[in-house]
XYZ file of C-alpha atoms in Angstrom:
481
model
C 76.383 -72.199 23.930
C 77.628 -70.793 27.153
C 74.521 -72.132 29.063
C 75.249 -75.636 27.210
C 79.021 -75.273 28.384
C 77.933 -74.273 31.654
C 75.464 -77.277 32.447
C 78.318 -79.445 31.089
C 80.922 -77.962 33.444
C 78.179 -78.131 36.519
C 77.625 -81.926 35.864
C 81.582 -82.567 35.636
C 82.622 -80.741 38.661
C 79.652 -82.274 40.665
C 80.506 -85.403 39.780
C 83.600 -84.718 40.606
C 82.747 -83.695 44.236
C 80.538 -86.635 44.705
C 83.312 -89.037 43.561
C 85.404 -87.094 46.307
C 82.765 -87.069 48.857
C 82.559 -90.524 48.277
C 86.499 -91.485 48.539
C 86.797 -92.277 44.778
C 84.250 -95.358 44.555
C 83.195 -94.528 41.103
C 80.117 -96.731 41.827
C 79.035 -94.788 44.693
C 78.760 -91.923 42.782
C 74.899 -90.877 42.335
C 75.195 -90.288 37.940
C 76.967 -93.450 37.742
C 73.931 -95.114 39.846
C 71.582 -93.499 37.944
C 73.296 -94.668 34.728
C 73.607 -98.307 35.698
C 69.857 -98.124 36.601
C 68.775 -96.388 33.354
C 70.880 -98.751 31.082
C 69.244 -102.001 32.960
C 65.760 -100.474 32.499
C 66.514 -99.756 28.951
C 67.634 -103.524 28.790
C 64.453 -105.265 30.730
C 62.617 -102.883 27.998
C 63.543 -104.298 24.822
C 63.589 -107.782 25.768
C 59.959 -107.259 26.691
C 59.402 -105.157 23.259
C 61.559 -107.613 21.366
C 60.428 -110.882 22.487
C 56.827 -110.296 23.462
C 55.016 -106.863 22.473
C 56.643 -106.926 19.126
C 55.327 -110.122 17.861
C 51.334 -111.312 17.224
C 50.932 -114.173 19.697
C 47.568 -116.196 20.948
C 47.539 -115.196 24.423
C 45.811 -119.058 25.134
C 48.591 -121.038 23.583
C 51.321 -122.991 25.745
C 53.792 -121.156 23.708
C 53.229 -117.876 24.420
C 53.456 -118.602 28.219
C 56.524 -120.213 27.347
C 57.790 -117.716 25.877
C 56.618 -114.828 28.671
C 58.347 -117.428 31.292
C 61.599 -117.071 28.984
C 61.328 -112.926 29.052
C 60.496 -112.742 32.856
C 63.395 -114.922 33.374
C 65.947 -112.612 31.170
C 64.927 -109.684 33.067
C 65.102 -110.652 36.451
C 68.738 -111.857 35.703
C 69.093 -108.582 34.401
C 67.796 -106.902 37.017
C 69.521 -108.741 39.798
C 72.584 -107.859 37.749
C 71.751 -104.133 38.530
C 71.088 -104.809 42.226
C 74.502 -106.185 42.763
C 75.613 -103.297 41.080
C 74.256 -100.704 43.108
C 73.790 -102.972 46.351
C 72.660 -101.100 49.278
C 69.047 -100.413 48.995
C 68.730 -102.003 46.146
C 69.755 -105.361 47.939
C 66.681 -104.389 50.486
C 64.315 -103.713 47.778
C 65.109 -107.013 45.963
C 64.749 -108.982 48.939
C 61.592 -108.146 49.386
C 60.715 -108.676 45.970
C 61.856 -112.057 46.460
C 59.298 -112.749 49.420
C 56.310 -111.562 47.005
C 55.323 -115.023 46.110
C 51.286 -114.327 45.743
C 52.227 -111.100 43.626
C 55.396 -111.797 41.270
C 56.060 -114.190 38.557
C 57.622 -117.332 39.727
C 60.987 -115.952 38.118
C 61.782 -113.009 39.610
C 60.718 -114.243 43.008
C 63.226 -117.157 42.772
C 65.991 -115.261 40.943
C 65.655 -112.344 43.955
C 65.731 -114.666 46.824
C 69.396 -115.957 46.161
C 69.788 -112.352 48.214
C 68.606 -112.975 51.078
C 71.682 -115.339 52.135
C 74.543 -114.184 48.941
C 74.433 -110.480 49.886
C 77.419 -109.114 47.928
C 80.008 -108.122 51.021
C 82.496 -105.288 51.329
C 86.378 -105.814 52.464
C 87.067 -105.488 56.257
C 89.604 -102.206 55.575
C 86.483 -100.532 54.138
C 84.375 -101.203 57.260
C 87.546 -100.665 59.605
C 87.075 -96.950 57.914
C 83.432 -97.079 58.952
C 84.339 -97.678 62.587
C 87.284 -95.328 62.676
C 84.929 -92.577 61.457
C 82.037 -93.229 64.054
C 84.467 -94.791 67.373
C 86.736 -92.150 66.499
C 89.309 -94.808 67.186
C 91.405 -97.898 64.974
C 89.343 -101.283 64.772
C 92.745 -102.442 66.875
C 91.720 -99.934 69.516
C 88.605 -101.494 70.057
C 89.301 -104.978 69.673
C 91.712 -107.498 70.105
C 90.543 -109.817 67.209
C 88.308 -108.975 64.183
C 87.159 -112.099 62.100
C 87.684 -110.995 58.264
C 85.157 -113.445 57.193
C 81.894 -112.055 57.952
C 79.121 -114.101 59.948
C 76.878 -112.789 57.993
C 76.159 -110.339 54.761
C 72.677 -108.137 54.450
C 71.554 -105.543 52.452
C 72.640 -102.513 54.686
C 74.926 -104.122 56.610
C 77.379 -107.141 57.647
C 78.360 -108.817 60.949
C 81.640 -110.051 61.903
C 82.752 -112.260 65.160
C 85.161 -110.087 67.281
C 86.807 -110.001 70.988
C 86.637 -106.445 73.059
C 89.983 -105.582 74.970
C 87.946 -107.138 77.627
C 87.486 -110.565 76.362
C 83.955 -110.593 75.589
C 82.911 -111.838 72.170
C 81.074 -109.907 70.501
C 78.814 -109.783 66.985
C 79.953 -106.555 65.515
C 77.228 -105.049 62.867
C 79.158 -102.425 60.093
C 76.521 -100.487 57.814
C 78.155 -100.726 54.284
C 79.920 -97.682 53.311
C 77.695 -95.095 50.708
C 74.932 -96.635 51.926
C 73.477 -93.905 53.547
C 74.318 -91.595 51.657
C 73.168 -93.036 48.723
C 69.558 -93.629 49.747
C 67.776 -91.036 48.561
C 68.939 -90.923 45.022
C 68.589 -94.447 45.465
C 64.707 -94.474 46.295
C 63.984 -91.639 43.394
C 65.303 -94.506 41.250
C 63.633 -97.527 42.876
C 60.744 -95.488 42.013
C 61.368 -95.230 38.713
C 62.230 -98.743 38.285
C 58.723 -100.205 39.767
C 56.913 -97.644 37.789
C 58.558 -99.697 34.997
C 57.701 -103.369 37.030
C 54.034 -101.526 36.817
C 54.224 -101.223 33.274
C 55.710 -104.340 32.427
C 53.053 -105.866 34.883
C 49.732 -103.294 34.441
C 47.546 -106.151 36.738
C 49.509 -104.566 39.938
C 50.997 -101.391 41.156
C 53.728 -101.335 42.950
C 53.651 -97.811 44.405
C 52.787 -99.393 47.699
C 56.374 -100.493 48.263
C 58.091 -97.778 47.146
C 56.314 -95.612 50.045
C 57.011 -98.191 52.849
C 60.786 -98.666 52.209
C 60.444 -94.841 52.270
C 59.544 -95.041 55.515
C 61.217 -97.701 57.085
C 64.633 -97.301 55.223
C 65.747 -94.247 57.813
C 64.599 -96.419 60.532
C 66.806 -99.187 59.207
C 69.589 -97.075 58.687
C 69.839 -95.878 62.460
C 71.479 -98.937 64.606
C 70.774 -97.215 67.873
C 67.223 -97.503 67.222
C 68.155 -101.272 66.537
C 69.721 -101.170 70.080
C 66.284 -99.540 71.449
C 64.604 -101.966 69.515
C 66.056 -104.356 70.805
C 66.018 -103.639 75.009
C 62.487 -103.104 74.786
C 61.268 -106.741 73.441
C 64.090 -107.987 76.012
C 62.007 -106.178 78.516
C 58.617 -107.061 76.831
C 59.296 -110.868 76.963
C 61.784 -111.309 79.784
C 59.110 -114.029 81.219
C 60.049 -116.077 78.069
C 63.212 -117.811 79.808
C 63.906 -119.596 76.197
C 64.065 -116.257 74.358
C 67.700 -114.746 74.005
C 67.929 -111.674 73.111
C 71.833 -110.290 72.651
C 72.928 -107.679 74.832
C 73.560 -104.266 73.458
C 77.563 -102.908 74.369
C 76.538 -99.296 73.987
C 80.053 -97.939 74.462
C 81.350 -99.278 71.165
C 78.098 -98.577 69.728
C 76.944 -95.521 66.977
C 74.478 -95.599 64.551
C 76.512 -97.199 61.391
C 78.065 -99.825 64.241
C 76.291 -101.993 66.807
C 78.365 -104.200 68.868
C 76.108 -106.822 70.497
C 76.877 -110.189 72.894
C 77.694 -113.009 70.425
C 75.392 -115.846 70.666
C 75.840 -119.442 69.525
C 73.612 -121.223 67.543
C 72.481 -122.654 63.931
C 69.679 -121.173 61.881
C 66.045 -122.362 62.633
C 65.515 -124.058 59.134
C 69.258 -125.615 59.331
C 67.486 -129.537 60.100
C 70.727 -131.032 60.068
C 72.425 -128.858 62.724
C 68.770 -129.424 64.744
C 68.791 -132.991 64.705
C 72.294 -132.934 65.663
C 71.912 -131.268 69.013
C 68.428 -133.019 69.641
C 66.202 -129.903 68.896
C 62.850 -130.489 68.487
C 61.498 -129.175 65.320
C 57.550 -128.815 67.036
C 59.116 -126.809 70.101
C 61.434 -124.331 68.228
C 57.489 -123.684 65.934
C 55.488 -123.522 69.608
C 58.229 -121.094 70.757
C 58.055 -118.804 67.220
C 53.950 -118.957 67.793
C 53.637 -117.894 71.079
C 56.454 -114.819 70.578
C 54.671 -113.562 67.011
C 51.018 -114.238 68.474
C 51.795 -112.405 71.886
C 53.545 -109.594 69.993
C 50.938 -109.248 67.111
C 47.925 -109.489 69.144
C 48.871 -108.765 72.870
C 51.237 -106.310 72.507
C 51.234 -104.860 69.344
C 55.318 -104.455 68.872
C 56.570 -106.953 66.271
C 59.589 -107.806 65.237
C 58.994 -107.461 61.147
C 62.257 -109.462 59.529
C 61.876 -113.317 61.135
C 63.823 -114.625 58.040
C 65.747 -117.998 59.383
C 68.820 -115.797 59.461
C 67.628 -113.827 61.878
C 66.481 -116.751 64.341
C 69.200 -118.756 65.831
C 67.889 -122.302 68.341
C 70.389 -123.951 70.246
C 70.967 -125.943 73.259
C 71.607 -124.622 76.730
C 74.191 -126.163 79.239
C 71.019 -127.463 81.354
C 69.695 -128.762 77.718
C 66.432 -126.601 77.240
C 65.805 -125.026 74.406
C 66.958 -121.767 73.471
C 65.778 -119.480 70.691
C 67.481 -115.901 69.863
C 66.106 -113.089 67.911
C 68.573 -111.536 65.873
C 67.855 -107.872 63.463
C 66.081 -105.886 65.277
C 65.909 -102.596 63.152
C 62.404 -103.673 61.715
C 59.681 -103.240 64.132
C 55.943 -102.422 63.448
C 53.907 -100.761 66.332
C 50.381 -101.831 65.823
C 47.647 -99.339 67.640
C 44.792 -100.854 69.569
C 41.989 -100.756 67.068
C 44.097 -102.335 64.728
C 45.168 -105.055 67.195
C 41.315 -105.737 67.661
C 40.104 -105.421 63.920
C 42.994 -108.258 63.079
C 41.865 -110.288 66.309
C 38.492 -110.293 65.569
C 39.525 -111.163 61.682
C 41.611 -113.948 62.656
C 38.599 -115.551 65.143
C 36.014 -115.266 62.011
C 38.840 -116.882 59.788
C 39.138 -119.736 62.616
C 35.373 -120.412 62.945
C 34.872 -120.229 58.763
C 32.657 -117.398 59.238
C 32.531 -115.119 55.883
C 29.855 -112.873 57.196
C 32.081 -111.797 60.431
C 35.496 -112.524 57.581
C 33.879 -109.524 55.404
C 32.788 -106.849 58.401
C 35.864 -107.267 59.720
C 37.981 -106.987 56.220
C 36.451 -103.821 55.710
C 37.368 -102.491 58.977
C 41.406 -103.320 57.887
C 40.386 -101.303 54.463
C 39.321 -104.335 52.604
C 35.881 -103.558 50.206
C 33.115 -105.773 48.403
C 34.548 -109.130 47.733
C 37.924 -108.927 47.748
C 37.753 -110.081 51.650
C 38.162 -113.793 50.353
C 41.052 -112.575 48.970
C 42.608 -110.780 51.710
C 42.008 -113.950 53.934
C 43.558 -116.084 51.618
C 46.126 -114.123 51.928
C 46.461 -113.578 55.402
C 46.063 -117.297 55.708
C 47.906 -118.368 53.506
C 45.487 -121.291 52.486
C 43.258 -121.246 49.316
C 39.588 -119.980 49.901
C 38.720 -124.138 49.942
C 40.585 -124.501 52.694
C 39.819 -121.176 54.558
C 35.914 -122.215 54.023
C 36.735 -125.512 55.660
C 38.329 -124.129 58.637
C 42.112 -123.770 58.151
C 42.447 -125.151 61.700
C 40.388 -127.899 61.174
C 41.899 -128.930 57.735
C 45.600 -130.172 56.855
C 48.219 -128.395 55.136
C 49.019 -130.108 52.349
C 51.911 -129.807 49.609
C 49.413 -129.755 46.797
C 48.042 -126.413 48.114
C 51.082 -124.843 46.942
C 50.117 -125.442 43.473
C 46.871 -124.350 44.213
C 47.288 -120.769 45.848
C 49.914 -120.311 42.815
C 47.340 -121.473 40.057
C 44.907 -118.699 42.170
C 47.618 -116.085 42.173
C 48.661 -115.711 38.216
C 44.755 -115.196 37.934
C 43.776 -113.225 40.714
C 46.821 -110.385 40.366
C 44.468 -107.021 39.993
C 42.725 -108.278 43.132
C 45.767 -109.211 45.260
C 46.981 -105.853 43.516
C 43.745 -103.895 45.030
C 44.168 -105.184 48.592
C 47.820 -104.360 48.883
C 47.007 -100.720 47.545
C 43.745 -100.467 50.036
C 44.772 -102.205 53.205
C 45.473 -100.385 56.223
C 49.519 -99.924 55.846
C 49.722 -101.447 59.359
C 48.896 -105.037 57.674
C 51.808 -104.675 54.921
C 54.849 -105.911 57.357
C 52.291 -108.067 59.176
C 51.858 -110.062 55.745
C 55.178 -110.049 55.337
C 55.816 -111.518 58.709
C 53.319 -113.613 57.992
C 54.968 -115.323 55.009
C 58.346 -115.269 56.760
C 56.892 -117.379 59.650
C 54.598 -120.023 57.324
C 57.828 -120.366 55.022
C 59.942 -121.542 58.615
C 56.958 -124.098 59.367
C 56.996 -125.486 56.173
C 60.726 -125.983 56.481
C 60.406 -127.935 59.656
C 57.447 -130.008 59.150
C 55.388 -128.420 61.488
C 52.797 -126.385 59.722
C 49.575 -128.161 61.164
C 50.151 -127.803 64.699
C 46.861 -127.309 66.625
C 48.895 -125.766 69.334
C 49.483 -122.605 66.976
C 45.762 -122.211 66.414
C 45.154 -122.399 70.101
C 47.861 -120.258 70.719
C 46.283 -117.975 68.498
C 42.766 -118.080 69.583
C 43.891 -117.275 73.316
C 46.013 -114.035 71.922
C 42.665 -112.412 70.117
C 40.446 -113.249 72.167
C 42.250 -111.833 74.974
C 42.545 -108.550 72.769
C 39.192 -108.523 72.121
C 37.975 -108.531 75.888
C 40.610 -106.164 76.817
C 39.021 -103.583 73.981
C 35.806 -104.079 74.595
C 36.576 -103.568 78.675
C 38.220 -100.209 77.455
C 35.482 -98.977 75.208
C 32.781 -99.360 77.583
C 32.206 -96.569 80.024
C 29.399 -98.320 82.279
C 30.645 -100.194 85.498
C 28.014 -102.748 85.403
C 28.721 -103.697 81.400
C 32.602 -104.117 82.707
C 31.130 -106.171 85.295
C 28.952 -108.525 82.984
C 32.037 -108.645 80.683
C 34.701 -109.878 83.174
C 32.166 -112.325 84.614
């Protein structure tokens, strides 16, 4: 009894000092988080149980896919309901859920992706707390105006248009309040709940994810490594006199608050606002292919979260082009022998050569015959098409049915590679996708000029490599000439 009483007592005064700690937001508190996600995995289990398990169904039969479409559907309103519950990492986790087209049903992918532009958004007096803890100073301090509707709302974060004492406008990024300290209780339970997505779905495991927004969560979390992000592609690319990259005001900046240059522009898959101001849809897609080509390839620093939020085009006074790179907290830094296994994969993909396509899968981690599969996903293309030559054959709409037909069978596979590939290719796949979906958008997904682009990047890789890795003069020699 008095160990019972004192457990009880333990759980009530610690919740009561994390409801403290936490300024009395009942929903930041980490019991109350871990009840919301326990009561929503409870929920996603019985309508599986219920609706599915429970009953004797012919797996062949249009109504029992009917019916499995009708159960995925439930639950990923269900869980989205958690997710804008909790928020915070949550949001992050479910927005990449919503990218995983070739992995998830159809229905949680669509349900998810409503959060990558209806964030749920915190007032402006709890992020005017945020800045007075970390500027040590009143938002009124700092600036003369503060725009209470927010440019922007993302997972960790939102951005609102403001004017320093000095009358430069500025973007101001606020990391939501609890977020950080919520993340590690928040992980444990993201764990939890795709342990669950792996036994609902027991074709994939989802482990994978877990451990990468692990790791990149305390990355994303730290705004001056945004910043430092940030300077360094500015420096990597300053020859690119179309790229903008906003300046970083340091003095007003922390790591829960980055003020940056505000920068003018409309999203690169707004048409409408494109058309408007005469941008070309074909040179806003050569611009995107020779930044992600030079930085994938050639440089090995890429910028891992090109969602069309994050990529602004606009006109300049002189009327050039002008594209700027917003969210910088996500960067992958590839190492050489990486940068020259994908090269080389990419050239064998490009001349339809599955031999070369299979040596150099397995060099990325790729074994037996699941290369096909890794370069139909890398590709993006269905194995027809990749056979063809995917530079040498049109994208067309029908594919999409295609590569989803492919995907519900080929889940265990796409499964295996994700679980097997060399963790360096997860955010490149990603980026990938993010880039594809923007083409698709503006019309311009069979460009030859991305393939050239391309070819030029790896193959420029590749000679620089092999150059390192050989130790005889004369072989340099033969190699350059």
């Amino acid at each position: 009894r008095v160990l019972k009483y004192g457990v009880l007592g333990s759980t009530i005064l610690g919740s009561g000092y994390s409801l403290h700690a936490n300024d009395y937001n009942v929903n930041s508190v980490a019991l109350v988080r871990l009840a919301h996600a326990g009561l929503a995995i409870s929920d996603i289990v019985l309508i599986y149980k219920k609706q599915l398990y429970y009953k004797e169904w012919d797996k062949a039969t249009p109504e029992y896919a009917e019916q499995k479409s009708v159960c995925h559907k439930i639950a990923a309103d269900r869980l989205l309901k958690l997710i804008c519950i909790n928020r915070g990492v949550y949001i992050k986790v479910g927005q990449h859920l919503g990218a995983l087209e070739y992995l998830l049903p159809s229905e949680f992918v669509q349900t998810m992706k409503v959060l990558h532009s209806h964030a749920p958004q915190n007032s402006v007096e709890d992020l005017f707390k945020v800045i007075r803890q970390d500027l040590k100073k009143d938002a009124n301090e700092v600036f003369d105006d503060f725009e209470t509707e927010p440019l922007g709302t993302a997972s960790l974060a939102q951005v609102h248009r403001a004017k320093l004492k000095d009358g430069s406008v500025v973007a101001v990024k606020v990391q939501h309040p609890y977020v950080r300290g919520n993340s590690k209780v928040d992980m444990k339970t993201m764990e939890i709940c795709c342990r669950l997505m792996t036994w609902i779905f027991p074709d994939f495991n989802m482990q994978w994810l877990v451990e990468e927004s692990k790791k990149n969560l305390p990355i994303e979390l730290d705004f001056l490594s945004e910043g430092r992000n940030a300077e360094k592609l500015a420096r990597m690319c300053k020859d690119y006199k179309w790229l903008k990259i906003p300046k970083i005001y340091w003095e007003h900046s922390t790591d829960r608050v980055l003020v940056m240059e505000y920068v003018e522009g409309g999203q690169v898959d707004d048409l409408k606002y494109m058309k408007r101001h005469k941008i070309d849809p074909n040179t806003v897609s050569n611009y995107l292919g020779i930044l992600y080509s030079n930085m994938i390839f050639v440089n090995g620093y890429v910028h891992s979260d090109p969602h069309p939020g994050n990529i602004l085009v606009a006109k300049t006074p002189r009327g050039d082009t002008q594209v700027t790179l917003l969210d910088h907290g996500l960067y992958c830094t590839l190492t050489d022998q990486f940068r020259y296994d994908y090269s080389q994969l990419w050239l064998s993909i490009l001349k339809a050569d599955r031999v070369a396509m299979r040596q150099h899968s397995e060099k990325l981690g790729i074994r037996g015959n699941l290369y096909a599969v890794f370069a139909c996903m890398v590709t993006g293309r269905p194995w027809d098409a990749v056979m063809k030559g995917v530079n040498r054959t049109k994208h067309m709409e029908s594919e999409k049915k295609t590569i989803q037909g492919e995907t519900s069978m080929m889940l265990p596979q796409i499964a295996d590679v994700l679980e097997h590939v060399d963790r360096q290719m997860l955010l490149i796949l990603k980026t990938n996708d993010l880039i594809r979906s923007i083409e698709m958008t503006l019309g311009t997904q069979n460009r030859q000029t991305a393939f050239s682009m391309m070819s030029r990047c790896c193959i420029q890789t590749v000679f620089q490599q092999q150059i390192h890795q050989t130790k005889s003069e004369w072989a340099k020699l033969s190699l350059r000439l």
